[in-house]
Short mmCIF file of C-alpha atoms in Angstrom, two decimals:
data_model
loop_
_atom_site.label_atom_id
_atom_site.label_comp_id
_atom_site.label_asym_id
_atom_site.label_seq_id
_atom_site.Cartn_x
_atom_site.Cartn_y
_atom_site.Cartn_z
CA MET A 1 4.34 7.28 -49.63
CA LYS A 2 1.90 9.24 -48.16
CA VAL A 3 0.32 6.96 -46.14
CA TRP A 4 3.42 6.32 -44.17
CA ILE A 5 3.91 10.17 -43.27
CA VAL A 6 0.05 10.67 -42.12
CA LEU A 7 0.19 8.05 -40.04
CA PHE A 8 3.89 9.51 -38.52
CA LEU A 9 2.25 12.61 -37.67
CA PHE A 10 -0.58 10.97 -36.34
CA LEU A 11 0.87 9.25 -34.20
CA LEU A 12 3.20 12.11 -33.48
CA PHE A 13 0.22 14.03 -32.52
CA PHE A 14 -0.98 11.88 -29.46
CA GLN A 15 2.83 11.19 -28.39
CA THR A 16 2.77 14.76 -27.63
CA LEU A 17 -0.18 14.79 -26.42
CA GLY A 18 0.39 11.86 -23.83
CA ALA A 19 3.53 13.98 -23.21
CA ALA A 20 1.11 17.36 -22.46
CA HIS A 21 -1.71 15.12 -19.84
CA PRO A 22 1.34 13.16 -17.61
CA VAL A 23 -2.71 12.56 -15.03
CA HIS A 24 -3.26 9.72 -17.11
CA ASN A 25 0.80 8.26 -17.16
CA LYS A 26 0.70 8.71 -13.43
CA PRO A 27 3.74 6.48 -12.16
CA ALA A 28 2.37 3.25 -9.44
CA PHE A 29 3.75 5.02 -7.45
CA ASP A 30 1.81 7.71 -6.66
CA LYS A 31 -0.92 5.50 -6.71
CA CYS A 32 0.96 4.08 -3.65
CA ALA A 33 1.32 7.63 -1.59
CA LYS A 34 -1.94 8.01 -0.30
CA PHE A 35 -2.03 4.82 1.54
CA ARG A 36 1.51 5.76 3.39
CA THR A 37 -0.98 7.39 6.60
CA GLY A 38 -4.70 6.76 7.58
CA ILE A 39 -7.15 4.34 9.40
CA PHE A 40 -7.30 1.03 7.67
CA ASP A 41 -9.80 -2.28 7.46
CA ASN A 42 -6.97 -5.54 7.35
CA LYS A 43 -8.68 -8.15 5.96
CA CYS A 44 -6.43 -11.36 5.11
CA GLN A 45 -6.54 -14.05 3.56
CA SER A 46 -6.38 -16.44 6.95
CA GLY A 47 -9.20 -15.26 8.34
CA HIS A 48 -7.40 -12.22 10.36
CA THR A 49 -9.61 -8.96 10.27
CA SER A 50 -7.99 -6.18 12.58
CA ARG A 51 -8.16 -2.07 12.06
CA PHE A 52 -5.22 0.06 12.36
CA LYS A 53 -3.82 3.06 12.73
CA ARG A 54 -0.76 4.02 10.00
CA TYR A 55 1.66 6.67 11.09
CA ALA A 56 4.60 7.86 9.84
CA SER A 57 7.06 5.74 10.99
CA TYR A 58 4.34 2.56 12.78
CA GLN A 59 0.94 1.43 12.78
CA VAL A 60 -0.75 -0.25 15.50
CA GLN A 61 -3.93 -2.90 14.93
CA GLU A 62 -6.09 -3.54 17.42
CA TYR A 63 -8.67 -7.03 16.99
CA ASP A 64 -10.76 -8.46 19.98
CA SER A 65 -8.90 -7.13 22.39
CA MET A 66 -5.55 -7.24 21.35
CA PHE A 67 -3.20 -5.11 19.48
CA ILE A 68 0.56 -4.38 17.86
CA LYS A 69 2.58 -2.58 17.51
CA GLU A 70 4.78 -2.34 14.23
CA LYS A 71 7.92 -0.14 13.00
CA ILE A 72 7.12 1.10 9.67
CA ILE A 73 10.40 1.15 6.98
CA TRP A 74 9.15 1.99 3.76
CA ASN A 75 11.31 -0.12 0.70
CA GLY A 76 10.36 1.81 -1.78
CA PRO A 77 7.07 3.62 -3.62
CA CYS A 78 4.57 0.35 -2.82
CA THR A 79 6.92 -2.10 -0.44
CA HIS A 80 7.37 -2.16 3.19
CA THR A 81 8.96 -3.96 5.73
CA LEU A 82 7.07 -4.22 9.19
CA ILE A 83 9.24 -4.67 12.18
CA LEU A 84 7.00 -6.03 15.18
CA MET A 85 7.44 -4.00 18.13
CA GLU A 86 4.80 -5.04 20.70
CA THR A 87 1.58 -6.59 21.17
CA ASN A 88 -0.39 -7.79 23.96
CA ASP A 89 -1.34 -11.04 21.85
CA PRO A 90 0.61 -13.81 24.18
CA GLU A 91 -0.19 -15.66 20.70
CA ILE A 92 2.28 -13.54 18.74
CA SER A 93 4.23 -11.94 22.06
CA ASP A 94 7.38 -14.55 20.60
CA TYR A 95 7.61 -12.57 17.05
CA ILE A 96 8.53 -9.35 19.25
CA GLY A 97 11.43 -8.18 16.61
CA ASN A 98 10.63 -10.76 13.64
CA THR A 99 9.46 -9.17 10.15
CA ILE A 100 7.25 -9.23 7.83
CA LYS A 101 8.14 -7.40 4.17
CA VAL A 102 4.75 -6.48 2.72
CA LYS A 103 3.85 -5.58 -1.61
CA MET A 104 1.32 -2.79 -2.50
CA VAL A 105 -0.22 -4.45 -5.04
CA LYS A 106 -3.56 -4.22 -7.40
CA VAL A 107 -4.26 -1.10 -6.31
CA GLU A 108 -7.30 1.04 -6.35
CA LYS A 109 -9.41 3.93 -5.33
CA ASN A 110 -9.49 4.06 -1.59
CA LYS A 111 -7.97 -0.08 -0.81
CA TYR A 112 -5.09 -2.31 -2.15
CA GLN A 113 -3.91 -6.11 -1.95
CA THR A 114 -0.77 -6.87 -0.38
CA LEU A 115 1.96 -9.92 -0.93
CA GLU A 116 3.08 -10.32 2.28
CA GLU A 117 6.33 -12.39 3.88
CA GLY A 118 7.32 -13.13 6.99
CA SER A 119 10.71 -14.14 8.80
CA SER A 120 9.71 -17.46 8.42
CA GLY A 121 9.24 -17.14 4.76
CA LYS A 122 5.91 -18.56 5.07
CA SER A 123 3.53 -15.53 3.05
CA SER A 124 -0.41 -14.42 3.47
CA SER A 125 -2.11 -11.92 1.89
CA CYS A 126 -5.06 -9.44 3.01
CA THR A 127 -7.20 -6.16 1.39
CA GLU A 128 -6.48 -3.45 3.21
CA THR A 129 -9.21 -0.04 2.24
CA LYS A 130 -8.73 3.33 3.78
CA ILE A 131 -11.28 4.19 5.49
CA GLY A 132 -10.35 7.22 6.56
CA GLU A 133 -7.71 9.87 7.33
CA LEU A 134 -5.68 10.71 10.84
CA GLU A 135 -6.11 13.53 12.71
CA SER A 136 -4.13 16.35 13.10
CA LYS A 137 -2.32 17.11 15.39
CA ASP A 138 -2.22 21.01 16.24
#
C-alpha cells in the first residue's frame, strides 16, 4: 500500500510541475504563429523553387522573372487557403481565382513542410524556410 501512495505522490508532483511550466506544453499553433508573416524560401517536391514575402492577408511569390500574388485566409492555427489573385506567369494565368488549401506539418524552428491540395484535387508538398522578417512601415 505504501508503494502505491509513494507512486501516486510522485506522479502528482510531475503533473503539478508540468502545469507550473507551460513552456513545455506549448500547443502546436504557437509553433505556426511565427510563420504568419515574413520572407520565405520555398522548395517543392515538383522542383519548383521561389522566394515569397507573406503579409497579414496576402503573399507575393517571385521566381525567375515571374510573380504570383495570393490572398491568404487563415482557417486555423496551422492551416490556410491561398487564392490566386494576380500573376504574370502565362502558364498559370488561367487559374486566377483558384484556391490551394495548405496545412503546415513538421513544424521546426525556422521551417515547415506543407501538404497542399489545389482546386483540381491535385496534392503536393513543399518546404518553406523563414529567412527573415518584413521591414516595418513606420
